[in-house]
PDB file of C-alpha atoms in Angstrom:
ATOM      1  CA  MET A   1     -19.097  12.220  11.138  1.00  0.00           C
ATOM      2  CA  ASN A   2     -21.665   9.472  11.696  1.00  0.00           C
ATOM      3  CA  TYR A   3     -20.936   5.743  11.607  1.00  0.00           C
ATOM      4  CA  TYR A   4     -22.222   5.135   8.078  1.00  0.00           C
ATOM      5  CA  SER A   5     -20.366   8.098   6.559  1.00  0.00           C
ATOM      6  CA  SER A   6     -17.083   6.956   8.058  1.00  0.00           C
ATOM      7  CA  GLU A   7     -17.727   3.343   6.959  1.00  0.00           C
ATOM      8  CA  MET A   8     -18.353   4.600   3.392  1.00  0.00           C
ATOM      9  CA  LEU A   9     -15.066   6.526   3.586  1.00  0.00           C
ATOM     10  CA  GLY A  10     -13.297   3.344   4.711  1.00  0.00           C
ATOM     11  CA  PHE A  11     -14.788   1.297   1.888  1.00  0.00           C
ATOM     12  CA  ALA A  12     -13.893   4.015  -0.653  1.00  0.00           C
ATOM     13  CA  ALA A  13     -10.295   4.039   0.631  1.00  0.00           C
ATOM     14  CA  GLY A  14     -10.139   0.259   0.526  1.00  0.00           C
ATOM     15  CA  ILE A  15     -11.546   0.050  -2.988  1.00  0.00           C
ATOM     16  CA  VAL A  16      -9.068   2.645  -4.321  1.00  0.00           C
ATOM     17  CA  THR A  17      -5.908   1.211  -2.696  1.00  0.00           C
ATOM     18  CA  THR A  18      -6.925  -2.349  -3.577  1.00  0.00           C
ATOM     19  CA  LEU A  19      -7.781  -1.537  -7.209  1.00  0.00           C
ATOM     20  CA  ALA A  20      -4.466   0.385  -7.371  1.00  0.00           C
ATOM     21  CA  LEU A  21      -2.661  -2.951  -7.250  1.00  0.00           C
ATOM     22  CA  LEU A  22      -4.470  -4.287 -10.330  1.00  0.00           C
ATOM     23  CA  PRO A  23      -2.696  -2.152 -12.987  1.00  0.00           C
ATOM     24  CA  GLN A  24       0.625  -2.982 -11.300  1.00  0.00           C
ATOM     25  CA  ALA A  25      -0.078  -6.715 -11.358  1.00  0.00           C
ATOM     26  CA  LEU A  26      -1.328  -6.498 -14.974  1.00  0.00           C
ATOM     27  CA  LYS A  27       1.760  -4.508 -16.023  1.00  0.00           C
ATOM     28  CA  ILE A  28       4.074  -7.178 -14.641  1.00  0.00           C
ATOM     29  CA  PHE A  29       1.898  -9.923 -16.134  1.00  0.00           C
ATOM     30  CA  THR A  30       2.098  -8.433 -19.631  1.00  0.00           C
ATOM     31  CA  THR A  31       5.722  -7.235 -19.618  1.00  0.00           C
ATOM     32  CA  ARG A  32       7.192 -10.050 -17.454  1.00  0.00           C
ATOM     33  CA  LYS A  33       9.546  -7.347 -16.132  1.00  0.00           C
ATOM     34  CA  THR A  34       9.952  -6.392 -12.479  1.00  0.00           C
ATOM     35  CA  ARG A  35      13.451  -4.906 -12.412  1.00  0.00           C
ATOM     36  CA  ASP A  36      12.347  -1.481 -11.156  1.00  0.00           C
ATOM     37  CA  ILE A  37      10.194  -2.962  -8.408  1.00  0.00           C
ATOM     38  CA  SER A  38      11.866  -3.419  -5.026  1.00  0.00           C
ATOM     39  CA  LEU A  39      11.803  -6.997  -3.707  1.00  0.00           C
ATOM     40  CA  LEU A  40      11.981  -5.596  -0.185  1.00  0.00           C
ATOM     41  CA  TRP A  41       8.872  -3.495  -0.932  1.00  0.00           C
ATOM     42  CA  ALA A  42       6.981  -6.574  -2.165  1.00  0.00           C
ATOM     43  CA  VAL A  43       7.987  -8.714   0.835  1.00  0.00           C
ATOM     44  CA  SER A  44       7.332  -5.966   3.414  1.00  0.00           C
ATOM     45  CA  MET A  45       3.952  -5.102   1.909  1.00  0.00           C
ATOM     46  CA  ASN A  46       2.843  -8.743   2.158  1.00  0.00           C
ATOM     47  CA  VAL A  47       3.972  -8.908   5.797  1.00  0.00           C
ATOM     48  CA  GLY A  48       2.501  -5.481   6.621  1.00  0.00           C
ATOM     49  CA  ILE A  49      -0.881  -6.164   5.022  1.00  0.00           C
ATOM     50  CA  VAL A  50      -1.157  -9.415   7.019  1.00  0.00           C
ATOM     51  CA  ILE A  51      -0.692  -7.322  10.186  1.00  0.00           C
ATOM     52  CA  TRP A  52      -3.213  -4.662   8.976  1.00  0.00           C
ATOM     53  CA  LEU A  53      -5.643  -7.527   8.366  1.00  0.00           C
ATOM     54  CA  CYS A  54      -5.116  -8.785  11.940  1.00  0.00           C
ATOM     55  CA  TYR A  55      -5.635  -5.200  13.179  1.00  0.00           C
ATOM     56  CA  GLY A  56      -8.869  -4.960  11.185  1.00  0.00           C
ATOM     57  CA  LEU A  57     -10.023  -8.281  12.677  1.00  0.00           C
ATOM     58  CA  ALA A  58      -9.051  -7.143  16.200  1.00  0.00           C
ATOM     59  CA  LYS A  59     -11.040  -3.916  15.760  1.00  0.00           C
ATOM     60  CA  ASP A  60     -13.848  -5.690  13.870  1.00  0.00           C
ATOM     61  CA  ASP A  61     -13.423  -3.083  11.141  1.00  0.00           C
ATOM     62  CA  LEU A  62     -15.160  -4.352   8.000  1.00  0.00           C
ATOM     63  CA  PRO A  63     -13.595  -1.940   5.449  1.00  0.00           C
ATOM     64  CA  MET A  64     -10.102  -2.836   6.709  1.00  0.00           C
ATOM     65  CA  ILE A  65     -10.813  -6.577   6.688  1.00  0.00           C
ATOM     66  CA  ALA A  66     -12.283  -6.521   3.162  1.00  0.00           C
ATOM     67  CA  ALA A  67      -9.647  -4.216   1.622  1.00  0.00           C
ATOM     68  CA  ASN A  68      -6.669  -5.939   3.210  1.00  0.00           C
ATOM     69  CA  SER A  69      -7.859  -9.432   2.253  1.00  0.00           C
ATOM     70  CA  VAL A  70      -8.096  -8.563  -1.444  1.00  0.00           C
ATOM     71  CA  SER A  71      -4.908  -6.429  -1.334  1.00  0.00           C
ATOM     72  CA  LEU A  72      -3.030  -9.334   0.219  1.00  0.00           C
ATOM     73  CA  ALA A  73      -4.084 -11.667  -2.604  1.00  0.00           C
ATOM     74  CA  LEU A  74      -2.909  -9.152  -5.236  1.00  0.00           C
ATOM     75  CA  LEU A  75       0.335  -8.362  -3.387  1.00  0.00           C
ATOM     76  CA  PHE A  76       1.084 -12.066  -3.083  1.00  0.00           C
ATOM     77  CA  VAL A  77       0.691 -12.450  -6.858  1.00  0.00           C
ATOM     78  CA  ILE A  78       2.992  -9.422  -7.391  1.00  0.00           C
ATOM     79  CA  LEU A  79       5.564 -10.971  -5.030  1.00  0.00           C
ATOM     80  CA  LEU A  80       5.432 -14.285  -6.923  1.00  0.00           C
ATOM     81  CA  PHE A  81       5.929 -12.393 -10.218  1.00  0.00           C
ATOM     82  CA  LYS A  82       8.854 -10.495  -8.688  1.00  0.00           C
ATOM     83  CA  LEU A  83      10.489 -13.760  -7.597  1.00  0.00           C
ATOM     84  CA  ARG A  84       9.810 -15.376 -10.984  1.00  0.00           C
ATOM     85  CA  TYR A  85      10.767 -12.470 -13.296  1.00  0.00           C
ATOM     86  CA  ARG A  86      13.698 -10.731 -11.660  1.00  0.00           C
TER      87      ARG A  86
ATOM     88  CA  MET B   1      -7.802  -8.459  22.451  1.00  0.00           C
ATOM     89  CA  ASN B   2      -7.466  -5.396  24.690  1.00  0.00           C
ATOM     90  CA  TYR B   3      -7.133  -1.813  23.455  1.00  0.00           C
ATOM     91  CA  TYR B   4      -3.344  -1.550  23.906  1.00  0.00           C
ATOM     92  CA  SER B   5      -2.641  -4.887  22.185  1.00  0.00           C
ATOM     93  CA  SER B   6      -4.708  -3.900  19.161  1.00  0.00           C
ATOM     94  CA  GLU B   7      -3.113  -0.438  19.075  1.00  0.00           C
ATOM     95  CA  MET B   8       0.342  -2.083  19.107  1.00  0.00           C
ATOM     96  CA  LEU B   9      -0.782  -4.303  16.226  1.00  0.00           C
ATOM     97  CA  GLY B  10      -1.928  -1.207  14.309  1.00  0.00           C
ATOM     98  CA  PHE B  11       1.363   0.572  14.891  1.00  0.00           C
ATOM     99  CA  ALA B  12       3.330  -2.532  13.855  1.00  0.00           C
ATOM    100  CA  ALA B  13       1.262  -2.779  10.649  1.00  0.00           C
ATOM    101  CA  GLY B  14       1.742   0.928   9.958  1.00  0.00           C
ATOM    102  CA  ILE B  15       5.488   0.797  10.563  1.00  0.00           C
ATOM    103  CA  VAL B  16       5.952  -2.207   8.236  1.00  0.00           C
ATOM    104  CA  THR B  17       3.818  -0.914   5.322  1.00  0.00           C
ATOM    105  CA  THR B  18       5.287   2.588   5.641  1.00  0.00           C
ATOM    106  CA  LEU B  19       8.905   1.377   5.816  1.00  0.00           C
ATOM    107  CA  ALA B  20       8.101  -0.894   2.825  1.00  0.00           C
ATOM    108  CA  LEU B  21       7.938   2.214   0.653  1.00  0.00           C
ATOM    109  CA  LEU B  22      11.476   3.305   1.579  1.00  0.00           C
ATOM    110  CA  PRO B  23      13.413   0.642  -0.416  1.00  0.00           C
ATOM    111  CA  GLN B  24      11.123   1.328  -3.397  1.00  0.00           C
ATOM    112  CA  ALA B  25      11.743   5.081  -3.220  1.00  0.00           C
ATOM    113  CA  LEU B  26      15.495   4.511  -2.743  1.00  0.00           C
ATOM    114  CA  LYS B  27      15.611   2.081  -5.677  1.00  0.00           C
ATOM    115  CA  ILE B  28      14.037   4.651  -7.994  1.00  0.00           C
ATOM    116  CA  PHE B  29      16.264   7.391  -6.567  1.00  0.00           C
ATOM    117  CA  THR B  30      19.436   5.432  -7.293  1.00  0.00           C
ATOM    118  CA  THR B  31      18.504   3.855 -10.645  1.00  0.00           C
ATOM    119  CA  ARG B  32      16.368   6.747 -11.986  1.00  0.00           C
ATOM    120  CA  LYS B  33      14.273   4.015 -13.620  1.00  0.00           C
ATOM    121  CA  THR B  34      10.541   3.520 -13.129  1.00  0.00           C
ATOM    122  CA  ARG B  35       9.521   1.704 -16.301  1.00  0.00           C
ATOM    123  CA  ASP B  36       8.185  -1.396 -14.504  1.00  0.00           C
ATOM    124  CA  ILE B  37       6.162   0.678 -12.036  1.00  0.00           C
ATOM    125  CA  SER B  38       2.557   1.396 -13.011  1.00  0.00           C
ATOM    126  CA  LEU B  39       1.693   5.115 -13.149  1.00  0.00           C
ATOM    127  CA  LEU B  40      -1.915   4.192 -12.389  1.00  0.00           C
ATOM    128  CA  TRP B  41      -0.723   2.361  -9.257  1.00  0.00           C
ATOM    129  CA  ALA B  42       1.242   5.433  -8.109  1.00  0.00           C
ATOM    130  CA  VAL B  43      -1.662   7.834  -8.735  1.00  0.00           C
ATOM    131  CA  SER B  44      -4.311   5.545  -7.192  1.00  0.00           C
ATOM    132  CA  MET B  45      -2.187   4.862  -4.121  1.00  0.00           C
ATOM    133  CA  ASN B  46      -1.778   8.602  -3.484  1.00  0.00           C
ATOM    134  CA  VAL B  47      -5.539   9.137  -3.836  1.00  0.00           C
ATOM    135  CA  GLY B  48      -6.389   6.037  -1.771  1.00  0.00           C
ATOM    136  CA  ILE B  49      -3.999   6.848   1.070  1.00  0.00           C
ATOM    137  CA  VAL B  50      -5.515  10.355   1.320  1.00  0.00           C
ATOM    138  CA  ILE B  51      -8.920   8.664   1.821  1.00  0.00           C
ATOM    139  CA  TRP B  52      -7.463   6.163   4.359  1.00  0.00           C
ATOM    140  CA  LEU B  53      -6.007   9.173   6.208  1.00  0.00           C
ATOM    141  CA  CYS B  54      -9.466  10.833   6.274  1.00  0.00           C
ATOM    142  CA  TYR B  55     -10.930   7.522   7.520  1.00  0.00           C
ATOM    143  CA  GLY B  56      -8.295   7.363  10.264  1.00  0.00           C
ATOM    144  CA  LEU B  57      -9.114  10.954  11.251  1.00  0.00           C
ATOM    145  CA  ALA B  58     -12.878  10.202  11.208  1.00  0.00           C
ATOM    146  CA  LYS B  59     -12.356   7.185  13.463  1.00  0.00           C
ATOM    147  CA  ASP B  60      -9.715   8.978  15.560  1.00  0.00           C
ATOM    148  CA  ASP B  61      -7.433   6.003  14.919  1.00  0.00           C
ATOM    149  CA  LEU B  62      -3.873   7.017  15.778  1.00  0.00           C
ATOM    150  CA  PRO B  63      -2.006   4.116  14.051  1.00  0.00           C
ATOM    151  CA  MET B  64      -3.915   4.794  10.807  1.00  0.00           C
ATOM    152  CA  ILE B  65      -3.339   8.557  10.997  1.00  0.00           C
ATOM    153  CA  ALA B  66       0.404   8.175  11.680  1.00  0.00           C
ATOM    154  CA  ALA B  67       1.059   5.427   9.120  1.00  0.00           C
ATOM    155  CA  ASN B  68      -0.964   7.004   6.329  1.00  0.00           C
ATOM    156  CA  SER B  69       0.613  10.448   6.817  1.00  0.00           C
ATOM    157  CA  VAL B  70       4.146   9.117   6.376  1.00  0.00           C
ATOM    158  CA  SER B  71       3.094   6.691   3.613  1.00  0.00           C
ATOM    159  CA  LEU B  72       1.478   9.551   1.719  1.00  0.00           C
ATOM    160  CA  ALA B  73       4.693  11.580   1.826  1.00  0.00           C
ATOM    161  CA  LEU B  74       6.714   8.618   0.470  1.00  0.00           C
ATOM    162  CA  LEU B  75       4.109   7.738  -2.170  1.00  0.00           C
ATOM    163  CA  PHE B  76       4.051  11.350  -3.326  1.00  0.00           C
ATOM    164  CA  VAL B  77       7.835  11.262  -3.797  1.00  0.00           C
ATOM    165  CA  ILE B  78       7.505   7.952  -5.717  1.00  0.00           C
ATOM    166  CA  LEU B  79       4.808   9.508  -7.935  1.00  0.00           C
ATOM    167  CA  LEU B  80       7.021  12.539  -8.645  1.00  0.00           C
ATOM    168  CA  PHE B  81       9.897  10.178  -9.555  1.00  0.00           C
ATOM    169  CA  LYS B  82       7.559   8.193 -11.813  1.00  0.00           C
ATOM    170  CA  LEU B  83       6.477  11.375 -13.612  1.00  0.00           C
ATOM    171  CA  ARG B  84      10.079  12.590 -13.877  1.00  0.00           C
ATOM    172  CA  TYR B  85      11.810   9.318 -14.894  1.00  0.00           C
ATOM    173  CA  ARG B  86       9.391   7.474 -17.152  1.00  0.00           C
TER     174      ARG B  86
END
C-alpha cells in the first residue's frame, strides 16, 4: 500500500472514531445521565489518548495527531459530564 | 525520540486505552444496563477500530495492531451487550 493510501486509511479511521464520540457526548448532554458509563473508562481514555497523541507526535503521524487531539477534547467533555452528572 | 522509546510509548497508549474498555464492559455485564451508552458510539467505534487496525497493518505498526485487535474484541462485546440490554 502506498503512502497516500495508508494516510487516507488513517484519516478515515480517525474521523470515524472521533465522530463516534459526538453522539455519546450529545446523549449525555441531553439526558444529563451517565450512570451506565464507567468513570474508570472515561478517566483511562483521557489518559490513554494523551499517550496516543504523544506517540503520534513522536512518529510524526498526522492522522494520529489530528484524530487524537479532537478525540481528547470530546473525551474531556464526556469526563466532565460524568463527574457532574453521576 | 529513538525507535524503542516511541514503540514503548505506543504500547503504553495501547495498553491504557484497551484496558479502559474493561471496566465499561464489566459495568454493563454486572448491571445489564446500557441506557446511557450511545448505540451510535458503539457501532462507530467498532467500525473505526477495524479501520485503525487496517492502518496499523498497512504501516506495520505493532503497538497499533496489538491494541486495536484487543480493543475491537472488547468493543464488539460492548456492542452485543448494548443490542441485548437496551
